[in-house]
Coordinates of C-alpha atoms in Angstrom, one line a residue:
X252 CA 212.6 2.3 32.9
X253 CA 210.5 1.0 35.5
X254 CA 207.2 0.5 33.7
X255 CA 204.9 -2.5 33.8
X256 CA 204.2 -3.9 30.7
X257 CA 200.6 -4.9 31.0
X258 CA 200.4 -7.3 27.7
X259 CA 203.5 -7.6 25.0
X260 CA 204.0 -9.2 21.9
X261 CA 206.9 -10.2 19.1
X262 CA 206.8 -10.1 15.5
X263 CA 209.8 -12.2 14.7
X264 CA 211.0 -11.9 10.8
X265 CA 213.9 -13.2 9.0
X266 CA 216.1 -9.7 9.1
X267 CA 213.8 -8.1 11.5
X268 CA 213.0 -8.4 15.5
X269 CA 210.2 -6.0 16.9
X270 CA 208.6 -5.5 19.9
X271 CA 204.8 -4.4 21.1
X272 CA 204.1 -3.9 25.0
X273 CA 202.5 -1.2 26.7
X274 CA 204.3 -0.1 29.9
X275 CA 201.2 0.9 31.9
X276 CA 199.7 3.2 30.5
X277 CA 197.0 3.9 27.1
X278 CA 199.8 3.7 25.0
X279 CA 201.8 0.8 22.8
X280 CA 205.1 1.1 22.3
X281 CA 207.1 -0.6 18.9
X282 CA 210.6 -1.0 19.5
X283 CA 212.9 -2.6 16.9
X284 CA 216.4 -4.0 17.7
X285 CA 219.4 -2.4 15.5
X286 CA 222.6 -4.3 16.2
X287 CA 223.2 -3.5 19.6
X288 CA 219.9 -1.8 21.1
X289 CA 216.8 -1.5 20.8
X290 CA 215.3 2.0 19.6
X291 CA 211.6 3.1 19.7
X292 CA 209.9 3.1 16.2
X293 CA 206.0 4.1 17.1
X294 CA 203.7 4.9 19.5
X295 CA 200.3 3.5 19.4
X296 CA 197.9 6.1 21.2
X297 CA 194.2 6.2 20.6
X298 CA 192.9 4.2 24.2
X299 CA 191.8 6.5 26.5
X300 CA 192.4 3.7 29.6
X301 CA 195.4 1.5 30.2
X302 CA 195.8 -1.1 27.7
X303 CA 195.1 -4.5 29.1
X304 CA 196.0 -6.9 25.6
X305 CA 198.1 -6.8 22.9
X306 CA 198.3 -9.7 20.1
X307 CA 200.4 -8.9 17.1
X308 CA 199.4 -11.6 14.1
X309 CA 201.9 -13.2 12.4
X310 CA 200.9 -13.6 8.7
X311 CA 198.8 -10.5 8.4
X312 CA 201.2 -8.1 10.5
X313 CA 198.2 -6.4 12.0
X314 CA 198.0 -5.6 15.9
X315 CA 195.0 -6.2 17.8
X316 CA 195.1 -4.0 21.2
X317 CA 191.9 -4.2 23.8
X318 CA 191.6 -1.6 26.9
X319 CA 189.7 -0.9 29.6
X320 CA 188.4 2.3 27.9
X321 CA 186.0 -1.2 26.3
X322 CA 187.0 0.0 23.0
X323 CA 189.1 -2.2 20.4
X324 CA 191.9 -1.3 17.5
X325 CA 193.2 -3.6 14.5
X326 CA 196.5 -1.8 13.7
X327 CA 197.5 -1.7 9.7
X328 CA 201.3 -0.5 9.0
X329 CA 201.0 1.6 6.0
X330 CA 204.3 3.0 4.9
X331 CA 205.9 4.4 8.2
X332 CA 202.9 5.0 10.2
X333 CA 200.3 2.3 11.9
X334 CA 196.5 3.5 10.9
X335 CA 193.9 1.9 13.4
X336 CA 190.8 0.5 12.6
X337 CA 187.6 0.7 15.1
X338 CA 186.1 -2.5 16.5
X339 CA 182.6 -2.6 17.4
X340 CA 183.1 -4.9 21.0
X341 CA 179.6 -4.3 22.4
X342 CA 180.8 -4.4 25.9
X343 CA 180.0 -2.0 28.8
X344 CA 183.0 -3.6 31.0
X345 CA 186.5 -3.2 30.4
X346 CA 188.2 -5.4 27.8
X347 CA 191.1 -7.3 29.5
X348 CA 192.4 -10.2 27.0
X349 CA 192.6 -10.8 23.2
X350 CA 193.9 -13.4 20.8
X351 CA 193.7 -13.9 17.4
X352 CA 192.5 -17.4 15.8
X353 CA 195.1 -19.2 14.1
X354 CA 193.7 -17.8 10.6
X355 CA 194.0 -14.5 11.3
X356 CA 190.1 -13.9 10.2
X357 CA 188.8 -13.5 13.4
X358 CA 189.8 -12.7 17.0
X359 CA 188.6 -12.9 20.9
X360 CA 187.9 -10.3 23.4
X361 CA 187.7 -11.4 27.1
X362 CA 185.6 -9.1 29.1
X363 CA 184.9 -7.8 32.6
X364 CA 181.3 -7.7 31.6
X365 CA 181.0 -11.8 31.5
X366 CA 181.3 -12.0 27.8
X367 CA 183.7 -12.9 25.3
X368 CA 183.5 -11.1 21.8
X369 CA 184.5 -12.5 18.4
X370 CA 185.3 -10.2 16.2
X371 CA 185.2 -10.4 12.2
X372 CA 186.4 -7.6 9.6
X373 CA 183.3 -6.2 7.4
X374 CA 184.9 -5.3 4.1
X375 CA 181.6 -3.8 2.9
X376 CA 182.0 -0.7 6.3
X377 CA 185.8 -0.8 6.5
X378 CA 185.6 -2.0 10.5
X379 CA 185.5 -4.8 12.6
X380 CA 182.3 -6.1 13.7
X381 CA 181.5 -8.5 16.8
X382 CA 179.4 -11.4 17.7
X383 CA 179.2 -11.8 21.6
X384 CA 178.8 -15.1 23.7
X385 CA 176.8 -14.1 27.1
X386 CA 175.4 -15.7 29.7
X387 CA 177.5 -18.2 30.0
X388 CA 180.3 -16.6 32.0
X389 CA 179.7 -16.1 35.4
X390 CA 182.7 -13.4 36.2
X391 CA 184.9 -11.5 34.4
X392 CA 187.0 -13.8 31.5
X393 CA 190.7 -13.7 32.2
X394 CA 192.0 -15.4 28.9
X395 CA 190.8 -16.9 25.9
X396 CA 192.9 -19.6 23.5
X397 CA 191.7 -20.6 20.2
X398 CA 191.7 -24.6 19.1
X399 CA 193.9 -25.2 16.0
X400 CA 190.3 -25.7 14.3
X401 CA 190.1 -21.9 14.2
X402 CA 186.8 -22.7 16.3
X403 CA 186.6 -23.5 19.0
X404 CA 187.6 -21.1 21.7
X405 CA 188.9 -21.8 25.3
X406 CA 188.2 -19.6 28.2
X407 CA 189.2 -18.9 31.8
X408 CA 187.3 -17.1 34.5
X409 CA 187.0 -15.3 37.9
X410 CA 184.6 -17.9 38.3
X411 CA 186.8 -20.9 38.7
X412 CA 185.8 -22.4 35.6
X413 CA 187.5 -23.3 32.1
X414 CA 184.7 -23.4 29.1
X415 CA 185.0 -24.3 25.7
X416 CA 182.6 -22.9 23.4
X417 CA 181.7 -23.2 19.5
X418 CA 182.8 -19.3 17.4
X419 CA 181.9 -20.6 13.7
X420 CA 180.5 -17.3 12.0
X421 CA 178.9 -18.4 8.2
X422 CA 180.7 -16.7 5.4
X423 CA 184.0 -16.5 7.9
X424 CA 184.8 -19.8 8.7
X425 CA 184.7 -22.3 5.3
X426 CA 183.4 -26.0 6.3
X427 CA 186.7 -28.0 4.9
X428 CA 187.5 -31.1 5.9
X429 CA 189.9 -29.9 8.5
X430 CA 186.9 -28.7 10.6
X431 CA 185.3 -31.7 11.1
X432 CA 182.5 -32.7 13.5
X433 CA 183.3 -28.8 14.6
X434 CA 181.5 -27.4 12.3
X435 CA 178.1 -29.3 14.1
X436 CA 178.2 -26.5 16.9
X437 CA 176.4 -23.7 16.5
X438 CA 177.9 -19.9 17.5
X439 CA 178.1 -19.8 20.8
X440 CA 177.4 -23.2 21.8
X441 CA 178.8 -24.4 25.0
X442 CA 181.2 -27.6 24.1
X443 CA 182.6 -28.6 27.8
X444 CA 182.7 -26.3 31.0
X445 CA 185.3 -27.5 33.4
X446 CA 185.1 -27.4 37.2
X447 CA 188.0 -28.0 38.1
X448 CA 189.6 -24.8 39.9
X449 CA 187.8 -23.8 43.3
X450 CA 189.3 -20.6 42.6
X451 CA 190.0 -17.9 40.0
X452 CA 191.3 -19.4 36.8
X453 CA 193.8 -17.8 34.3
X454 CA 196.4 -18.7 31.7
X455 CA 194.3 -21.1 29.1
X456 CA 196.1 -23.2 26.4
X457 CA 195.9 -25.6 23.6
X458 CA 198.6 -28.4 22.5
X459 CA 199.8 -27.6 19.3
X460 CA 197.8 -30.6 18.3
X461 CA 194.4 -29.2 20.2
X462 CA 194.2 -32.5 22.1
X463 CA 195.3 -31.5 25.5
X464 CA 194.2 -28.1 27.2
X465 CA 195.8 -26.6 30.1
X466 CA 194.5 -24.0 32.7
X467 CA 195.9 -22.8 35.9
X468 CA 194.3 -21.6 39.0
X469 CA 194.6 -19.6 42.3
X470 CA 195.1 -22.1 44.2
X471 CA 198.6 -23.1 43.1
X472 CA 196.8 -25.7 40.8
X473 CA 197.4 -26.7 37.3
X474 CA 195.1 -28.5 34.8
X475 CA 195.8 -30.9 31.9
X476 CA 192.4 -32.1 29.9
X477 CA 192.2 -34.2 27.2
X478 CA 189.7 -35.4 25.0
X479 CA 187.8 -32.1 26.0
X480 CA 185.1 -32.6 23.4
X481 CA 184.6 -36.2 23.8
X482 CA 184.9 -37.6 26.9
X483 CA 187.2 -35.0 29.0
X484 CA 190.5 -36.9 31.2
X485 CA 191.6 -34.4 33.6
X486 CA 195.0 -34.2 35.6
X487 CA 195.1 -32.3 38.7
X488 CA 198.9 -31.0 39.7
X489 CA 199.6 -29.0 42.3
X490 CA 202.2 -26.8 42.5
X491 CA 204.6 -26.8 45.7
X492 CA 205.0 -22.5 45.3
X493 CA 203.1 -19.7 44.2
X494 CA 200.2 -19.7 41.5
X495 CA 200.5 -19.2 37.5
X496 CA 199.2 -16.6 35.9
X497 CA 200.1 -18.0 31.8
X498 CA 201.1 -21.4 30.5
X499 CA 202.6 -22.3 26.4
X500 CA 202.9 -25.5 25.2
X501 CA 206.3 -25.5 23.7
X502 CA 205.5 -29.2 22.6
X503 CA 202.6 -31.9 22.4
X504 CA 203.8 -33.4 25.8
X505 CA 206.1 -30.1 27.7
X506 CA 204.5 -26.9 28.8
X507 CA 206.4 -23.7 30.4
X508 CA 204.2 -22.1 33.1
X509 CA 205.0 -18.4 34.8
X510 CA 203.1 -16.6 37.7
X511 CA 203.9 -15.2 41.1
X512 CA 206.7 -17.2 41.9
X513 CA 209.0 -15.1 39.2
X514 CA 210.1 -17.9 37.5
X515 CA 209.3 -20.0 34.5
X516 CA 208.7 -24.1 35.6
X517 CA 208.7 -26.8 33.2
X518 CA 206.3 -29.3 33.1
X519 CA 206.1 -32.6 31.2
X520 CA 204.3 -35.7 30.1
X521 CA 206.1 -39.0 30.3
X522 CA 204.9 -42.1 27.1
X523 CA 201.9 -42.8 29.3
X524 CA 200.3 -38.9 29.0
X525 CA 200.9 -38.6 32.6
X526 CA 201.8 -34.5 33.7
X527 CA 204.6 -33.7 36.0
X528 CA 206.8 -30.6 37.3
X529 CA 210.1 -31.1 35.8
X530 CA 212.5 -27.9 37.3
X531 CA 212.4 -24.1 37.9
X532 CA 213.8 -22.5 34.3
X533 CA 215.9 -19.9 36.1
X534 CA 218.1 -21.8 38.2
X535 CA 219.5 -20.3 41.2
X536 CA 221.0 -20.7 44.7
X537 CA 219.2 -20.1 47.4
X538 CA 220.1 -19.9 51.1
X539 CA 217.6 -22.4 53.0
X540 CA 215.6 -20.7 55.4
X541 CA 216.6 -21.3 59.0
X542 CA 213.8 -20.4 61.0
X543 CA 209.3 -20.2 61.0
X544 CA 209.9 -16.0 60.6
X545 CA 212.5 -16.5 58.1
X546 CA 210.5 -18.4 56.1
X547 CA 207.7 -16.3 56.4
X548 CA 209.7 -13.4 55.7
X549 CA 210.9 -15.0 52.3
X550 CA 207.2 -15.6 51.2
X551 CA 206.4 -12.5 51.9
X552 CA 209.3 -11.1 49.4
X553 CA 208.3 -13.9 46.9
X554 CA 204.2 -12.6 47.0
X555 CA 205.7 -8.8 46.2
X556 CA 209.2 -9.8 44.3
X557 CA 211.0 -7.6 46.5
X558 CA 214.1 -8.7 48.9
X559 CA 213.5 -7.1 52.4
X560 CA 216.7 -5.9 53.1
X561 CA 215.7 -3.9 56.1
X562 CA 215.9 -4.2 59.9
X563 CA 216.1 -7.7 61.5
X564 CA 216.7 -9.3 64.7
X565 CA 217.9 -12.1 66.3
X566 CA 214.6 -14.2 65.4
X567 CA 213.9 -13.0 61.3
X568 CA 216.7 -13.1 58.5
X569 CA 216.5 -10.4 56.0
X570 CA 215.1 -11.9 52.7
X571 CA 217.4 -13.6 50.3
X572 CA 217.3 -11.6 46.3
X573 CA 215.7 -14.0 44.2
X574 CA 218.6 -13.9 41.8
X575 CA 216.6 -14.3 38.8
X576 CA 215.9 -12.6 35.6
X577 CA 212.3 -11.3 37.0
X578 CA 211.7 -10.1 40.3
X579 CA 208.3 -10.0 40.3
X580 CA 205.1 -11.8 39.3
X581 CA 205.2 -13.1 34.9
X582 CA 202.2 -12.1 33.7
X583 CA 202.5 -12.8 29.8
X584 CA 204.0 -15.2 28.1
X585 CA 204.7 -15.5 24.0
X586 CA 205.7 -17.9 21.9
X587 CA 208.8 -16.9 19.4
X588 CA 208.5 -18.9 16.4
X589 CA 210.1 -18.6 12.9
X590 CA 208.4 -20.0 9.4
X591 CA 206.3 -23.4 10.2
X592 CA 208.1 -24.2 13.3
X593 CA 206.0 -26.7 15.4
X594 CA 208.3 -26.5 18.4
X595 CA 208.9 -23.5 20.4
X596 CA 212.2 -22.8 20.9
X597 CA 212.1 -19.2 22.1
X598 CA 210.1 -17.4 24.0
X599 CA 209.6 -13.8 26.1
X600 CA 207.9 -12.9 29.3
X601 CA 206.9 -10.1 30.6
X602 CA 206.8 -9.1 34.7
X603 CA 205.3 -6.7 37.1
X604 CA 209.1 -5.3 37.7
X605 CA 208.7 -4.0 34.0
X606 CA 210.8 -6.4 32.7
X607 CA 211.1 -8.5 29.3
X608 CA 213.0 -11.6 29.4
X609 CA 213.7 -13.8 26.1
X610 CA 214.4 -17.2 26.7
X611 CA 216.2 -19.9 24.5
X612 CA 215.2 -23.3 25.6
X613 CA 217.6 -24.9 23.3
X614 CA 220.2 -23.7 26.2
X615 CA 218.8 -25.2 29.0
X616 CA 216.5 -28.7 28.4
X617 CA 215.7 -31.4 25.9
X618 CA 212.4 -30.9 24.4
X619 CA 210.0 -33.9 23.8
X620 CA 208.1 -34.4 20.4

């Protein structure tokens, strides 16, 4: 229909596949798919500004939205209808990214007001409260991913850096011996801030294992850390196109990025942990540019997603279509996983052309343990 879908997500059952995106606007829409199509079930509406995150959790089935209106809603299905449930944020910026911890207790808020918000429900008030990490941030926070410890968090920023920080709350988080020497930090406590990215930095992930952490920045850079709590080993990549925007680890040692180029690219790590760009997802066939304009002309419909189909003269080709299944910058991408599965197999994305794609990996590449 032409809408954007600023943030999506899937809640993928055994007899059931819904849908959660908001296409531009203050609303979220809940589409299920019934044999053949997919029809509209519900319609979030209680943001006053565009919605900027969506996270739908897994075990739970709640939905977590965040918007710019700085306010926050923890959706409960009850019956046919989704009830919401206020979030105290604490923020006077806009809220632009949220993730729920692996647990499902708790959940991040990235902010425009240089904070990040962890949020806890309070059984005793019927809402959800907040505990807020400032000072720290230097910009506004782009994305936040949670550590399979359930504490530490990983965030990106405006301002080029990737931090880890410590969220355990006492009487949220239990000290078993999964924690380990997490449990040390106190809430709030800076772990590792990573300097990497001389420019804005989005997209933050864990392994599924937590031992690797990847970021991407502006600059047509991507990062692979590990050991970020002992003693960090960082891998620089750069990318020969256009910059990410999101990255998921479908494996300890392969990783999907997506971003302004429109397409998904693969990378990998080979037995010695070293990271390298395997191949665009979307193949396609591309005329080679024959001349400086033409080239310039086909960055140029790359950097909007649009094929300049227009005038030309004896100097500058039209624009090749990009042939692919998005034709504009992927701004979201989320995992699709059934049960316990440890491997991502599926996945969607989501574009600026108002598009979502799902993608079956199984169909296109071998992927590594």
């Amino acid at each position: 229909d032409g809408s954007i879908p600023s943030g999506l997500d899937f809640h993928v059952g055994h007899l059931l596949t819904v849908i959660a995106f908001c296409p531009n606007t203050t609303e979220v829409h809940i589409y299920k798919f019934f044999t053949d199509k997919w029809e509209k079930l519900h319609v979030l509406a209680k943001h006053d500004q565009i919605v900027s995150g969506i996270d739908w959790s897994r075990s739970s089935n709640k939905i977590v939205t965040v918007s710019h209106d700085r306010n926050s809603y923890v959706w409960t299905q009850e019956g046919q209808d989704w009830v919401p449930t206020l979030v105290i944020l604490k923020l006077n910026r806009a809220a632009l990214c949220v993730h729920w911890s692996p647990k499902e207790n708790k959940f991040a808020v990235g902010s425009g007001a240089k904070s990040v918000s962890i949020c806890y429900y309070e059984q005793e008030n019927n809402w959800w409260i907040s505990k807020v990490i400032r000072k720290k941030h230097e910009s506004s926070v782009t994305s936040v991913a949670w550590h399979p410890n359930n504490i530490h968090l990983a965030t990106t920023s405006t301002d080029g850096k990737c931090r880890v920080f410590s969220t355990i709350i006492k009487g949220v988080d239990t000290r078993g011996p999964q924690a380990g020497a997490s449990v040390d930090w106190k809430f709030g406590e800076q772990i590792a801030q990573l300097d990497l990215s001389p420019t804005w930095a989005f997209g933050v992930r864990w392994s599924p294992s937590g031992k690797t952490l990847a970021y991407a920045g502006h600059s047509s850079m991507i990062y692979f850390v590990d050991d970020v709590e002992g003693s960090p080993a960082a891998q620089n990549l750069a990318l020969r196109d256009l910059p990410l925007r999101d990255i998921l680890f479908v494996s300890e040692k392969m990783a999907i990025g997506v971003g302004f180029d429109c397409n998904p690219l693969i990378f990998a790590a080979d037995e010695t942990g070293l990271w390298s760009f395997v191949r665009y997802l979307d193949e396609r066939k591309v005329t080679p540019s024959t001349s400086k304009a033409s080239q310039l002309s086909e960055a140029l419909g790359k950097l909007y997603g649009q094929s300049r189909q227009g005038s030309s003269s004896d100097t500058v080709e039209p624009s090749k279509p990009r042939g692919g299944a998005h034709e504009n910058c992927i701004t979201c991408i989320v995992p699709l996983r059934k049960g316990s599965e440890s491997i991502v197999k599926r996945f969607s994305t989501s574009g600026l052309d108002g598009k979502i794609v799902v993608w079956d990996l199984e169909n296109h590449i071998t992927i590594p343990k």
